[in-house]
XYZ file of C-alpha atoms in Angstrom:
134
model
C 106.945 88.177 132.227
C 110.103 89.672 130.608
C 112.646 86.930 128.834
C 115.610 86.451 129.964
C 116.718 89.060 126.299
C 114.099 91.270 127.648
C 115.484 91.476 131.121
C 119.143 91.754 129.832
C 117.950 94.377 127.561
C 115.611 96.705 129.718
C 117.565 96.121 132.732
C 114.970 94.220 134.289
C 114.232 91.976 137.381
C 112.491 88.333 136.330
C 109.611 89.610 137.997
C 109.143 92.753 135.428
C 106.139 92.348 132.852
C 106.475 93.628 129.243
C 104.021 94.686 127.001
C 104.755 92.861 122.817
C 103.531 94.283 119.734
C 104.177 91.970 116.969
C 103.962 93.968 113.403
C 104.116 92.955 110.019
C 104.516 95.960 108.189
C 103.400 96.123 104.424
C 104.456 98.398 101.557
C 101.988 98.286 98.253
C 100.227 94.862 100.283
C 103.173 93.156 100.502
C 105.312 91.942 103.769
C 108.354 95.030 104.476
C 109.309 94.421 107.736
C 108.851 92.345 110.844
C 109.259 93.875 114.052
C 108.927 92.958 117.602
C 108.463 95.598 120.261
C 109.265 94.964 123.945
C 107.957 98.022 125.782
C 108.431 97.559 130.174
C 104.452 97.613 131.635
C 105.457 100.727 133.597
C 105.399 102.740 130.262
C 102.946 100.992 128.416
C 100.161 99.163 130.336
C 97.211 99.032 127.576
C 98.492 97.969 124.126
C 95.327 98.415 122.954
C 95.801 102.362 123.483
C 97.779 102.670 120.531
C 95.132 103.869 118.021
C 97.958 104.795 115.085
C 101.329 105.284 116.103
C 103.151 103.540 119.540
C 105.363 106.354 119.743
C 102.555 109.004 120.127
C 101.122 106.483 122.043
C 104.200 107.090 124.444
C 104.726 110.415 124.357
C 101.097 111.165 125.311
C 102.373 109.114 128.559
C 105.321 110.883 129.120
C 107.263 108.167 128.027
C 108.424 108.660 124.530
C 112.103 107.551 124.029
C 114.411 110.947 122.974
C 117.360 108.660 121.838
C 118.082 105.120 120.551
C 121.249 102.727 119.988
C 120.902 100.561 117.535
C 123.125 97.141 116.176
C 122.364 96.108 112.252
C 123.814 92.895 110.846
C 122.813 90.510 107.734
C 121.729 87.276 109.075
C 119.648 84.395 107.376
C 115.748 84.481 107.861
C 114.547 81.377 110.071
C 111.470 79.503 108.823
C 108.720 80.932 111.183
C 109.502 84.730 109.865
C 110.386 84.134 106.255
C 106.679 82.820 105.890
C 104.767 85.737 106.950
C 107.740 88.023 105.265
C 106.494 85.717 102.148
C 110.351 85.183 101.238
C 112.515 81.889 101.207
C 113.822 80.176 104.180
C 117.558 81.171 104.652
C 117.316 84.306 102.592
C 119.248 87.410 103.837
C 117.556 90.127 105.967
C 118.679 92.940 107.602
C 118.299 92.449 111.425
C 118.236 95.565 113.875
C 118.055 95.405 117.574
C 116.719 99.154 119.407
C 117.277 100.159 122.000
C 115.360 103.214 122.812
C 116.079 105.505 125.684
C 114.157 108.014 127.876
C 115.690 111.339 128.774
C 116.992 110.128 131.817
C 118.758 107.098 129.867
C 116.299 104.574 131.143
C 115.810 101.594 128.659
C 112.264 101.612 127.484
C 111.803 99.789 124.191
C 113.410 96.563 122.974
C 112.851 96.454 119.381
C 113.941 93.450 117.188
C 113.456 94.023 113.251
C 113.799 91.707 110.383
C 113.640 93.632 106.692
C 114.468 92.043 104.009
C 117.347 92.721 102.090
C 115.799 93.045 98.850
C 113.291 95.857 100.436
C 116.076 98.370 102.078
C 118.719 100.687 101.483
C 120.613 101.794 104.682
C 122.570 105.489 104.521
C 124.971 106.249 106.812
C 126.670 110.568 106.808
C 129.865 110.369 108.608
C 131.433 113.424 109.171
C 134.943 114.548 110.435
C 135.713 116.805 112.877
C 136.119 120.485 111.965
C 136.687 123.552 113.692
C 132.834 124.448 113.966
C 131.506 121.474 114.859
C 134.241 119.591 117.373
């Protein structure tokens, strides 16, 4: 059953299911990333569909997301996910909540990532209004 995050999240009822996918991603064999996916049963019912990629996963469904908002802030790693990102306890990561949505704007995935901040450079383009493009 969806947590009381999940439900807030993926506007759903305490009754709702959700399908997790815990990953540990790896770059050169080491820990990159932690992520935790939250995907509504509706969209996703098998996990164990997802041969390579979730989102081609989804959009074979029908149910790939076409847009996402997402909230990044520094925080201090907990014990639990600083061991299997092999990093010490307390040390800054970069945490990212996504929410991704379907065409309609129905929240489909609930995605919680923890990279650490040794690992990542974020780039932001902002641009200003001009003539052509406003």
């Amino acid at each position: 059953l969806a947590t009381l995050e999940e439900q807030k999240a993926l506007n759903l009822n305490d009754s709702d299911e959700v399908v997790r996918l815990y990953r540990l991603r790896t770059t050169n064999a080491l820990p990159s990333a932690l992520e935790l996916a939250s995907i509504p049963r509706c969209f996703l019912d098998n996990p164990f569909e997802i041969s390579n990629s979730l989102y081609e996963t989804l959009a074979k469904n029908g149910h790939r997301p076409v847009k996402a908002l997402q909230k990044i802030r520094a925080i201090s790693i907990d014990e639990k996910r600083a061991e299997l990102l092999n990093i010490d306890l307390n040390s800054a990561v970069l945490y990212i909540e996504r929410l991704g949505l379907l065409k309609d704007g129905t929240p489909m995935e609930f995605t919680r990532s923890y990279f650490p901040g040794d690992c990542y450079d974020f780039v932001a383009e902002i641009r200003t209004p001009t003539e052509e493009n406003s």
